[in-house]
Amino acid sequence: MKPVFITPSAQPSARWYQAFPDLQIIPTVKAYLTRVHRPGDGCWLDISPFDNDQAQSAIVALAAEDIRVMVLSYLPSEAEAYGMLSSGARGYCHAQAPPSQLQEVATAVMAGGYWMPPILLQRLVSAAIRIDSGPPIAIPQGFESLTEREHQVALEVGRGANNREIATTLAVSERTVKAHLTSIFDKLSLRDRVQLALLVNRLPVH
Amino acid sequence: MKPVFITPSAQPSARWYQAFPDLQIIPTVKAYLTRVHRPGDGCWLDISPFDNDQAQSAIVALAAEDIRVMVLSYLPSEAEAYGMLSSGARGYCHAQAPPSQLQEVATAVMAGGYWMPPILLQRLVSAAIRIDSGPPIAIPQGFESLTEREHQVALEVGRGANNREIATTLAVSERTVKAHLTSIFDKLSLRDRVQLALLVNRLPVH
DNA sequence: TTCCGACATGTACCAAAGGGCAATAGTGAG
DNA sequence: CTCACTATTGCCCTTTGGTACATGTCGGAA
């Protein structure tokens, strides 16, 4: 699949062509969305013609279609990066980044990952740590009290499996799965599998 | 280059082998570091034998050699993820993640990117940007097709509420809640409330 | 050997979830 | 005004989920 760049510029950067000789230019987001595209596709978005709000709207619209958006900025900044990423962008880099870096970004993002300048990620993480360090996170107490089998069942529930599927996966009867679940609910003081699924994924429950 | 897993376990997860049939096992970090390795190499680190500090020291030691560390945790948590990433890890995922996800992580990281569960990145960005504050629910793909009421029901399910509770919260009958749920499942192609709960929280479903 | 915990299952039973059918109502576009 | 969509709810039925009570195996600790 050809790399797609959404940019109004008739004369796109030479670096882009160096990175992706077969790239395709689309002038607007609207044109891109009316064109053939599928969930999981990736696209580059040149945000230079937009202000911050317009850019974020564009990303949201693309992300809604499950398009992986890689943002190209001519004036990258930390604040801008956070804005773009929080709107759903998966990549953020300088529009004039070296071709090899552009290729890196594309590879990482198309593999399901994210890409941002390393320094940014570092700052992001340390910021989050500062913010997070105060309030103690509700840690799933007692998870280690589960037996191996119960642990396996819990993980399956955390992925959305129903009893029949778990039984098949673990090669036991549905009755056995139920027994493990009852034991898990008891040990972790949970009400039902929905709460378990959330807990397994470290999410707050009601 | 063969994928390297640093783990003391003599019987590593079958999923790892499914993802990387030619993987290599190294029992300790020390053994890895005395072995041939080059800057830019990647390695998987099973942190189950370590406590938090030991794990971070190990990552720092590896990162100092410019090794790209991908952390495998059997009990992933937000706090742990931040700790590992801030120590220099480039990837962080569940040790029992599906093989396809492990491959994704490897591809993203070896391309110079980072990989962490989408929900984490989202929260990370939110935290940094200080938009966080409580229920930061911007909704994933497909949710725009939901009506306002369906949206409310979906959010409640995402917090682990059962039908009775949702009915009380929204001041309608349980039957109405069920009707909304049926409509939601239909629109989003979901099977049951567990899958909905996961989707609302941007987690992968089965 | 005996006792215990983890694991596995069966029969029942009750509760919750999910859905088909149908009716009533409000709202906004054409 | 009519049509489409949404919201709400009742009746009723099926499928799942979750528990209670019991039985049986197996391996390790006392």
Short mmCIF file of C-alpha atoms (C1' of nucleotides) in Angstrom, two decimals:
data_model
loop_
_atom_site.label_atom_id
_atom_site.label_comp_id
_atom_site.label_asym_id
_atom_site.label_seq_id
_atom_site.Cartn_x
_atom_site.Cartn_y
_atom_site.Cartn_z
CA MET A 1 0.00 0.00 0.00
CA LYS A 2 1.33 3.40 -0.97
CA PRO A 3 2.10 5.89 1.76
CA VAL A 4 -0.43 8.70 1.72
CA PHE A 5 0.35 12.30 2.61
CA ILE A 6 -2.44 14.73 3.29
CA THR A 7 -1.06 18.16 2.42
CA PRO A 8 -2.31 21.12 0.43
CA SER A 9 1.16 21.81 -0.82
CA ALA A 10 1.58 21.19 -4.51
CA GLN A 11 5.32 20.93 -4.00
CA PRO A 12 5.82 18.55 -1.09
CA SER A 13 9.10 18.13 0.68
CA ALA A 14 11.83 16.32 -1.21
CA ARG A 15 12.60 14.36 1.93
CA TRP A 16 9.23 12.72 1.83
CA TYR A 17 9.95 11.41 -1.64
CA GLN A 18 13.33 10.20 -0.51
CA ALA A 19 11.70 8.25 2.28
CA PHE A 20 8.79 7.03 0.20
CA PRO A 21 9.41 7.19 -3.56
CA ASP A 22 5.90 5.95 -4.31
CA LEU A 23 4.05 8.28 -2.00
CA GLN A 24 0.67 9.66 -2.86
CA ILE A 25 -0.51 13.21 -2.22
CA ILE A 26 -4.06 14.03 -1.16
CA PRO A 27 -4.87 17.71 -0.76
CA THR A 28 -7.46 17.57 2.03
CA VAL A 29 -8.74 15.38 4.82
CA LYS A 30 -12.15 15.38 3.23
CA ALA A 31 -10.69 14.11 -0.01
CA TYR A 32 -8.91 11.39 1.90
CA LEU A 33 -12.04 10.28 3.72
CA THR A 34 -14.13 10.07 0.57
CA ARG A 35 -11.38 8.07 -1.06
CA VAL A 36 -10.94 4.35 -0.54
CA HIS A 37 -9.49 3.68 2.88
CA ARG A 38 -9.73 0.88 5.38
CA PRO A 39 -9.40 0.54 9.12
CA GLY A 40 -5.76 0.16 10.04
CA ASP A 41 -4.54 2.23 7.13
CA GLY A 42 -2.00 4.84 7.94
CA CYS A 43 -1.65 8.36 6.67
CA TRP A 44 0.62 11.33 7.11
CA LEU A 45 -0.98 14.61 8.02
CA ASP A 46 0.74 17.89 7.34
CA ILE A 47 -0.77 20.23 9.90
CA SER A 48 0.88 23.42 8.66
CA PRO A 49 -2.31 24.69 6.97
CA PHE A 50 -4.31 24.23 10.18
CA ASP A 51 -4.53 25.93 13.52
CA ASN A 52 -4.49 23.74 16.58
CA ASP A 53 -8.22 23.10 16.77
CA GLN A 54 -8.58 22.33 13.10
CA ALA A 55 -5.70 19.92 13.27
CA GLN A 56 -7.18 18.11 16.23
CA SER A 57 -10.57 17.87 14.56
CA ALA A 58 -8.92 16.40 11.49
CA ILE A 59 -7.14 13.80 13.58
CA VAL A 60 -10.29 12.88 15.45
CA ALA A 61 -12.14 12.44 12.16
CA LEU A 62 -9.41 10.19 10.83
CA ALA A 63 -9.01 8.25 14.06
CA ALA A 64 -12.74 7.64 14.09
CA GLU A 65 -12.26 5.61 10.93
CA ASP A 66 -9.43 3.75 12.62
CA ILE A 67 -6.85 5.46 10.48
CA ARG A 68 -3.40 5.69 12.03
CA VAL A 69 -2.42 9.29 11.78
CA MET A 70 1.20 10.44 11.69
CA VAL A 71 1.50 14.15 12.19
CA LEU A 72 4.05 16.26 10.38
CA SER A 73 4.78 19.60 11.97
CA TYR A 74 7.05 22.33 10.68
CA LEU A 75 7.18 23.92 14.10
CA PRO A 76 7.04 21.03 16.53
CA SER A 77 6.57 21.76 20.19
CA GLU A 78 5.89 19.74 23.24
CA ALA A 79 2.47 21.23 23.77
CA GLU A 80 1.51 20.66 20.16
CA ALA A 81 2.68 17.07 20.34
CA TYR A 82 0.54 16.32 23.37
CA GLY A 83 -2.45 17.90 21.72
CA MET A 84 -2.06 15.86 18.57
CA LEU A 85 -1.41 12.63 20.43
CA SER A 86 -4.32 13.12 22.80
CA SER A 87 -6.56 13.63 19.79
CA GLY A 88 -5.61 10.20 18.59
CA ALA A 89 -2.49 10.66 16.47
CA ARG A 90 -0.08 7.74 16.61
CA GLY A 91 3.00 9.50 15.39
CA TYR A 92 4.39 13.01 15.64
CA CYS A 93 7.56 14.29 14.09
CA HIS A 94 9.21 17.16 12.31
CA ALA A 95 8.05 17.59 8.74
CA GLN A 96 11.66 17.99 7.75
CA ALA A 97 12.85 14.93 9.59
CA PRO A 98 15.41 12.85 7.74
CA PRO A 99 13.96 10.20 5.43
CA SER A 100 15.28 7.43 7.62
CA GLN A 101 13.38 8.82 10.58
CA LEU A 102 10.21 9.12 8.56
CA GLN A 103 10.56 5.48 7.65
CA GLU A 104 11.09 4.61 11.30
CA VAL A 105 7.94 6.43 12.26
CA ALA A 106 5.94 4.66 9.60
CA THR A 107 7.25 1.25 10.59
CA ALA A 108 6.60 1.77 14.27
CA VAL A 109 3.12 3.15 13.76
CA MET A 110 2.02 0.60 11.21
CA ALA A 111 3.17 -2.10 13.59
CA GLY A 112 0.63 -0.78 16.07
CA GLY A 113 3.04 1.34 18.05
CA TYR A 114 3.54 5.01 18.58
CA TRP A 115 6.36 7.25 17.65
CA MET A 116 7.39 10.55 19.05
CA PRO A 117 10.76 12.11 19.56
CA PRO A 118 12.51 10.14 22.32
CA ILE A 119 13.01 13.23 24.41
CA LEU A 120 9.28 13.83 24.37
CA LEU A 121 8.44 10.33 25.52
CA GLN A 122 10.93 10.69 28.29
CA ARG A 123 9.39 13.93 29.47
CA LEU A 124 5.93 12.50 29.09
CA VAL A 125 6.76 9.57 31.31
CA SER A 126 8.46 11.60 33.98
CA ALA A 127 5.58 14.05 34.01
CA ALA A 128 3.15 11.21 34.43
CA ILE A 129 5.18 9.79 37.27
CA ARG A 130 5.13 13.06 39.14
CA ILE A 131 1.40 13.33 38.69
CA ASP A 132 0.78 9.74 39.53
CA SER A 133 3.09 9.30 42.47
CA GLY A 134 0.84 11.04 44.96
CA PRO A 135 -2.53 9.32 44.92
CA PRO A 136 -2.01 5.62 45.55
CA ILE A 137 -3.39 3.66 42.69
CA ALA A 138 -5.98 1.09 43.58
CA ILE A 139 -3.86 -1.96 43.19
CA PRO A 140 -5.55 -5.27 42.77
CA GLN A 141 -4.96 -6.64 46.21
CA GLY A 142 -4.92 -10.36 46.42
CA PHE A 143 -4.23 -11.08 42.80
CA GLU A 144 -1.26 -13.11 43.89
CA SER A 145 -3.54 -15.21 46.04
CA LEU A 146 -4.97 -16.79 42.91
CA THR A 147 -3.84 -20.24 41.96
CA GLU A 148 -2.25 -20.83 38.59
CA ARG A 149 -5.47 -22.11 37.10
CA GLU A 150 -7.52 -19.26 38.50
CA HIS A 151 -4.98 -16.85 37.11
CA GLN A 152 -5.38 -18.30 33.65
CA VAL A 153 -9.14 -18.04 33.87
CA ALA A 154 -8.89 -14.45 35.05
CA LEU A 155 -6.70 -13.52 32.10
CA GLU A 156 -9.17 -15.03 29.67
CA VAL A 157 -12.02 -13.09 31.21
CA GLY A 158 -9.86 -10.00 30.89
CA ARG A 159 -9.84 -10.55 27.17
CA GLY A 160 -13.58 -10.90 26.93
CA ALA A 161 -13.92 -14.66 26.71
CA ASN A 162 -17.12 -16.35 27.88
CA ASN A 163 -17.24 -19.57 29.88
CA ARG A 164 -17.57 -21.85 26.91
CA GLU A 165 -14.51 -20.35 25.25
CA ILE A 166 -12.46 -20.51 28.41
CA ALA A 167 -13.45 -24.14 28.88
CA THR A 168 -12.29 -24.93 25.36
CA THR A 169 -9.06 -22.99 25.75
CA LEU A 170 -8.14 -24.66 29.02
CA ALA A 171 -9.55 -28.01 27.95
CA VAL A 172 -11.84 -28.42 30.93
CA SER A 173 -15.60 -28.43 31.40
CA GLU A 174 -17.65 -25.31 31.70
CA ARG A 175 -18.50 -26.40 35.22
CA THR A 176 -14.85 -26.23 36.16
CA VAL A 177 -14.52 -22.76 34.73
CA LYS A 178 -17.46 -21.69 36.83
CA ALA A 179 -15.84 -23.20 39.91
CA HIS A 180 -12.65 -21.25 39.30
CA LEU A 181 -14.61 -18.08 38.73
CA THR A 182 -16.59 -18.44 41.92
CA SER A 183 -13.33 -18.89 43.76
CA ILE A 184 -11.81 -15.82 42.09
CA PHE A 185 -14.82 -13.63 42.87
CA ASP A 186 -14.60 -14.79 46.45
CA LYS A 187 -10.88 -14.12 46.82
CA LEU A 188 -10.96 -10.73 45.15
CA SER A 189 -14.32 -9.65 46.48
CA LEU A 190 -15.78 -9.12 43.05
CA ARG A 191 -19.36 -9.34 41.96
CA ASP A 192 -19.13 -10.65 38.42
CA ARG A 193 -16.95 -11.18 35.37
CA VAL A 194 -17.27 -7.60 34.17
CA GLN A 195 -15.60 -6.34 37.30
CA LEU A 196 -12.98 -9.05 36.95
CA ALA A 197 -12.31 -8.04 33.36
CA LEU A 198 -11.76 -4.45 34.47
CA LEU A 199 -9.58 -5.44 37.40
CA VAL A 200 -7.40 -7.66 35.27
CA ASN A 201 -6.82 -4.67 33.04
CA ARG A 202 -6.08 -2.43 35.97
CA LEU A 203 -9.12 -0.28 35.47
CA PRO A 204 -11.23 1.37 38.14
CA VAL A 205 -14.41 -0.44 39.03
CA HIS A 206 -17.50 1.45 39.97
CA MET B 1 19.03 -11.62 14.40
CA LYS B 2 17.30 -13.96 16.79
CA PRO B 3 14.92 -12.48 19.34
CA VAL B 4 16.42 -12.77 22.81
CA PHE B 5 14.40 -13.33 25.95
CA ILE B 6 15.95 -12.75 29.33
CA THR B 7 14.07 -15.00 31.72
CA PRO B 8 15.04 -17.44 34.42
CA SER B 9 12.16 -19.68 33.52
CA ALA B 10 13.25 -22.97 32.03
CA GLN B 11 9.79 -23.34 30.58
CA PRO B 12 9.00 -20.06 28.85
CA SER B 13 5.55 -19.17 27.65
CA ALA B 14 4.31 -21.02 24.60
CA ARG B 15 3.07 -17.72 23.24
CA TRP B 16 6.60 -16.44 22.96
CA TYR B 17 7.52 -19.36 20.78
CA GLN B 18 4.44 -18.83 18.68
CA ALA B 19 5.49 -15.25 18.11
CA PHE B 20 9.17 -16.02 17.60
CA PRO B 21 9.88 -19.65 16.71
CA ASP B 22 13.63 -19.01 16.71
CA LEU B 23 13.83 -17.16 20.00
CA GLN B 24 16.77 -17.52 22.29
CA ILE B 25 16.58 -17.77 26.08
CA ILE B 26 19.14 -16.14 28.34
CA PRO B 27 18.68 -16.76 32.06
CA THR B 28 20.07 -13.53 33.49
CA VAL B 29 20.83 -9.95 32.58
CA LYS B 30 24.46 -10.51 33.48
CA ALA B 31 24.65 -13.43 31.10
CA TYR B 32 23.16 -11.26 28.38
CA LEU B 33 25.60 -8.43 28.92
CA THR B 34 28.67 -10.68 28.82
CA ARG B 35 27.36 -12.21 25.65
CA VAL B 36 27.84 -10.67 22.23
CA HIS B 37 25.53 -7.73 21.78
CA ARG B 38 25.61 -4.50 19.87
CA PRO B 39 24.07 -1.06 20.25
CA GLY B 40 20.60 -1.05 18.75
CA ASP B 41 19.96 -4.68 19.58
CA GLY B 42 16.66 -5.45 21.19
CA CYS B 43 15.85 -7.83 23.98
CA TRP B 44 12.83 -8.98 25.94
CA LEU B 45 13.02 -8.81 29.69
CA ASP B 46 10.79 -10.93 31.87
CA ILE B 47 10.60 -8.95 35.11
CA SER B 48 8.64 -11.54 37.10
CA PRO B 49 11.74 -12.63 39.07
CA PHE B 50 12.52 -9.05 40.09
CA ASP B 51 11.05 -6.53 42.42
CA ASN B 52 10.53 -3.04 41.06
CA ASP B 53 13.97 -1.69 41.91
CA GLN B 54 15.82 -4.69 40.56
CA ALA B 55 13.86 -4.51 37.34
CA GLN B 56 14.65 -0.84 36.88
CA SER B 57 18.35 -1.42 37.57
CA ALA B 58 18.38 -4.15 34.97
CA ILE B 59 16.78 -1.88 32.41
CA VAL B 60 19.18 0.93 33.15
CA ALA B 61 22.11 -1.43 32.71
CA LEU B 62 20.79 -2.63 29.38
CA ALA B 63 19.82 0.84 28.18
CA ALA B 64 23.33 2.04 29.01
CA GLU B 65 24.57 -0.30 26.31
CA ASP B 66 21.95 1.11 23.95
CA ILE B 67 19.94 -2.08 24.09
CA ARG B 68 16.25 -1.65 23.34
CA VAL B 69 14.45 -3.29 26.20
CA MET B 70 10.96 -4.69 25.89
CA VAL B 71 9.47 -5.49 29.27
CA LEU B 72 7.24 -8.48 29.86
CA SER B 73 5.08 -8.29 32.96
CA TYR B 74 2.74 -10.91 34.32
CA LEU B 75 0.96 -8.36 36.44
CA PRO B 76 1.08 -5.18 34.42
CA SER B 77 0.01 -1.98 36.07
CA GLU B 78 0.06 1.64 35.14
CA ALA B 79 2.54 2.50 37.84
CA GLU B 80 4.85 -0.32 36.87
CA ALA B 81 4.71 0.70 33.23
CA TYR B 82 5.77 4.24 33.99
CA GLY B 83 8.59 2.98 36.13
CA MET B 84 9.91 0.68 33.45
CA LEU B 85 9.57 3.24 30.69
CA SER B 86 11.19 5.98 32.69
CA SER B 87 14.12 3.66 33.34
CA GLY B 88 14.63 3.40 29.63
CA ALA B 89 12.46 0.54 28.46
CA ARG B 90 11.06 0.99 24.96
CA GLY B 91 8.25 -1.50 25.17
CA TYR B 92 5.97 -2.73 27.91
CA CYS B 93 3.33 -5.39 27.60
CA HIS B 94 1.69 -8.34 29.23
CA ALA B 95 3.85 -11.44 29.30
CA GLN B 96 0.86 -13.42 28.11
CA ALA B 97 0.01 -11.06 25.30
CA PRO B 98 -1.05 -12.75 22.07
CA PRO B 99 1.82 -13.62 19.73
CA SER B 100 0.63 -11.09 17.20
CA GLN B 101 0.89 -8.36 19.79
CA LEU B 102 4.38 -9.45 20.78
CA GLN B 103 5.38 -9.20 17.15
CA GLU B 104 3.83 -5.75 16.97
CA VAL B 105 5.83 -4.63 19.96
CA ALA B 106 9.05 -5.94 18.50
CA THR B 107 8.45 -4.32 15.14
CA ALA B 108 7.56 -0.98 16.65
CA VAL B 109 10.48 -0.93 19.04
CA MET B 110 13.07 -2.17 16.58
CA ALA B 111 11.92 0.57 14.22
CA GLY B 112 12.91 3.07 16.87
CA GLY B 113 9.48 3.55 18.34
CA TYR B 114 7.84 2.72 21.62
CA TRP B 115 5.03 0.41 22.44
CA MET B 116 2.70 0.32 25.37
CA PRO B 117 -0.95 -0.58 25.73
CA PRO B 118 -3.01 2.08 23.93
CA ILE B 119 -4.95 2.89 27.07
CA LEU B 120 -1.69 3.68 28.81
CA LEU B 121 -0.41 6.01 26.14
CA GLN B 122 -3.73 7.76 26.18
CA ARG B 123 -3.61 8.24 29.91
CA LEU B 124 -0.01 9.23 29.75
CA VAL B 125 -0.79 12.01 27.34
CA SER B 126 -3.86 13.05 29.26
CA ALA B 127 -1.88 13.21 32.47
CA ALA B 128 0.88 15.26 30.91
CA ILE B 129 -1.55 17.64 29.35
CA ARG B 130 -3.47 17.89 32.61
CA ILE B 131 -6.77 17.23 30.97
CA ASP B 132 -7.06 14.05 32.95
CA SER B 133 -9.14 14.75 36.04
CA GLY B 134 -11.39 11.82 36.68
CA PRO B 135 -13.54 10.41 33.91
CA PRO B 136 -11.60 11.36 30.79
CA ILE B 137 -13.71 9.48 28.36
CA ALA B 138 -13.17 10.36 24.78
CA ILE B 139 -14.61 7.51 22.88
CA PRO B 140 -13.09 5.02 20.49
CA GLN B 141 -14.01 4.07 16.98
CA GLY B 142 -17.59 3.49 16.04
CA PHE B 143 -18.94 5.16 19.12
CA GLU B 144 -20.14 8.16 17.20
CA SER B 145 -22.90 6.00 15.80
CA LEU B 146 -24.35 5.64 19.28
CA THR B 147 -27.15 7.88 20.44
CA GLU B 148 -26.70 9.99 23.54
CA ARG B 149 -28.59 7.54 25.69
CA GLU B 150 -26.71 4.54 24.36
CA HIS B 151 -23.50 6.39 25.02
CA GLN B 152 -24.42 6.88 28.65
CA VAL B 153 -25.27 3.22 29.04
CA ALA B 154 -21.97 2.22 27.43
CA LEU B 155 -20.00 4.37 29.84
CA GLU B 156 -21.75 2.80 32.82
CA VAL B 157 -20.98 -0.67 31.56
CA GLY B 158 -17.39 0.44 31.16
CA ARG B 159 -17.32 1.10 34.86
CA GLY B 160 -18.67 -2.29 35.73
CA ALA B 161 -22.27 -1.43 36.49
CA ASN B 162 -24.99 -4.05 36.11
CA ASN B 163 -28.38 -3.45 34.55
CA ARG B 164 -30.13 -2.66 37.78
CA GLU B 165 -27.58 -0.01 38.68
CA ILE B 166 -27.66 1.54 35.25
CA ALA B 167 -31.43 1.64 35.38
CA THR B 168 -31.28 3.46 38.70
CA THR B 169 -28.61 5.88 37.55
CA LEU B 170 -30.47 6.80 34.39
CA ALA B 171 -33.85 6.62 36.07
CA VAL B 172 -35.38 4.19 33.61
CA SER B 173 -36.51 0.59 33.78
CA GLU B 174 -34.18 -2.35 33.47
CA ARG B 175 -35.97 -3.30 30.29
CA THR B 176 -34.99 0.00 28.74
CA VAL B 177 -31.37 -0.54 29.67
CA LYS B 178 -31.50 -3.91 27.97
CA ALA B 179 -33.01 -2.34 24.90
CA HIS B 180 -30.19 0.19 24.67
CA LEU B 181 -27.63 -2.54 25.21
CA THR B 182 -29.07 -4.66 22.45
CA SER B 183 -28.83 -1.69 20.15
CA ILE B 184 -25.24 -1.00 21.19
CA PHE B 185 -24.16 -4.60 20.68
CA ASP B 186 -25.76 -4.50 17.28
CA LYS B 187 -24.12 -1.26 16.19
CA LEU B 188 -20.67 -2.16 17.47
CA SER B 189 -20.82 -5.84 16.60
CA LEU B 190 -20.23 -6.94 20.16
CA ARG B 191 -21.37 -10.07 21.87
CA ASP B 192 -21.94 -9.01 25.44
CA ARG B 193 -21.29 -6.41 28.12
CA VAL B 194 -17.82 -7.70 28.91
CA GLN B 195 -16.65 -6.93 25.41
CA LEU B 196 -18.37 -3.55 25.64
CA ALA B 197 -16.62 -2.79 28.92
CA LEU B 198 -13.29 -3.55 27.32
CA LEU B 199 -14.02 -1.54 24.20
CA VAL B 200 -15.11 1.49 26.20
CA ASN B 201 -11.76 1.36 27.93
CA ARG B 202 -9.91 0.95 24.65
CA LEU B 203 -8.76 -2.53 25.40
CA PRO B 204 -8.34 -5.30 22.89
CA VAL B 205 -11.13 -7.84 22.79
CA HIS B 206 -10.40 -11.49 22.26
"C1'" DT C 1 -0.73 -43.08 56.53
"C1'" DT C 2 -3.52 -39.22 57.02
"C1'" DC C 3 -4.84 -34.58 55.97
"C1'" DC C 4 -5.02 -30.65 53.02
"C1'" DG C 5 -5.07 -27.77 48.96
"C1'" DA C 6 -5.58 -27.47 44.01
"C1'" DC C 7 -8.09 -29.24 40.31
"C1'" DA C 8 -11.98 -31.30 37.99
"C1'" DT C 9 -17.01 -32.39 37.44
"C1'" DG C 10 -21.92 -33.62 38.11
"C1'" DT C 11 -26.80 -32.29 39.35
"C1'" DA C 12 -29.70 -28.61 40.63
"C1'" DC C 13 -31.35 -24.16 41.17
"C1'" DC C 14 -31.77 -19.21 40.96
"C1'" DA C 15 -30.46 -14.77 39.05
"C1'" DA C 16 -28.90 -11.89 35.40
"C1'" DA C 17 -28.39 -10.95 30.75
"C1'" DG C 18 -30.11 -10.70 26.24
"C1'" DG C 19 -33.65 -10.46 22.82
"C1'" DG C 20 -38.39 -10.95 20.03
"C1'" DC C 21 -42.83 -8.69 19.67
"C1'" DA C 22 -45.50 -4.84 20.32
"C1'" DA C 23 -47.31 -0.50 21.96
"C1'" DT C 24 -46.94 4.51 23.17
"C1'" DA C 25 -44.73 8.98 22.47
"C1'" DG C 26 -41.81 12.82 21.22
"C1'" DT C 27 -39.09 15.13 17.58
"C1'" DG C 28 -37.35 16.71 13.39
"C1'" DA C 29 -36.83 16.42 8.24
"C1'" DG C 30 -39.20 16.67 3.92
"C1'" DC D 1 -48.97 15.42 7.68
"C1'" DT D 2 -46.07 11.40 7.21
"C1'" DC D 3 -41.83 8.94 7.78
"C1'" DA D 4 -37.74 7.76 10.33
"C1'" DC D 5 -35.49 7.62 14.49
"C1'" DT D 6 -35.17 7.53 19.47
"C1'" DA D 7 -36.78 6.53 23.98
"C1'" DT D 8 -39.44 3.85 27.03
"C1'" DT D 9 -41.66 -0.19 28.83
"C1'" DG D 10 -44.35 -4.63 29.40
"C1'" DC D 11 -44.64 -9.69 28.64
"C1'" DC D 12 -42.32 -13.66 27.95
"C1'" DC D 13 -38.77 -16.79 26.66
"C1'" DT D 14 -33.85 -18.57 26.04
"C1'" DT D 15 -29.15 -18.49 27.17
"C1'" DT D 16 -25.45 -17.52 30.40
"C1'" DG D 17 -23.63 -16.71 34.59
"C1'" DG D 18 -23.02 -17.81 39.33
"C1'" DT D 19 -23.86 -20.82 43.67
"C1'" DA D 20 -24.81 -24.74 46.66
"C1'" DC D 21 -23.86 -29.37 47.82
"C1'" DA D 22 -21.10 -33.40 46.70
"C1'" DT D 23 -17.70 -36.56 44.94
"C1'" DG D 24 -13.23 -37.93 43.23
"C1'" DT D 25 -8.07 -37.64 42.00
"C1'" DC D 26 -3.37 -36.39 43.02
"C1'" DG D 27 0.76 -34.80 45.18
"C1'" DG D 28 2.99 -32.94 49.02
"C1'" DA D 29 3.21 -31.84 54.15
"C1'" DA D 30 2.69 -33.49 58.85
#
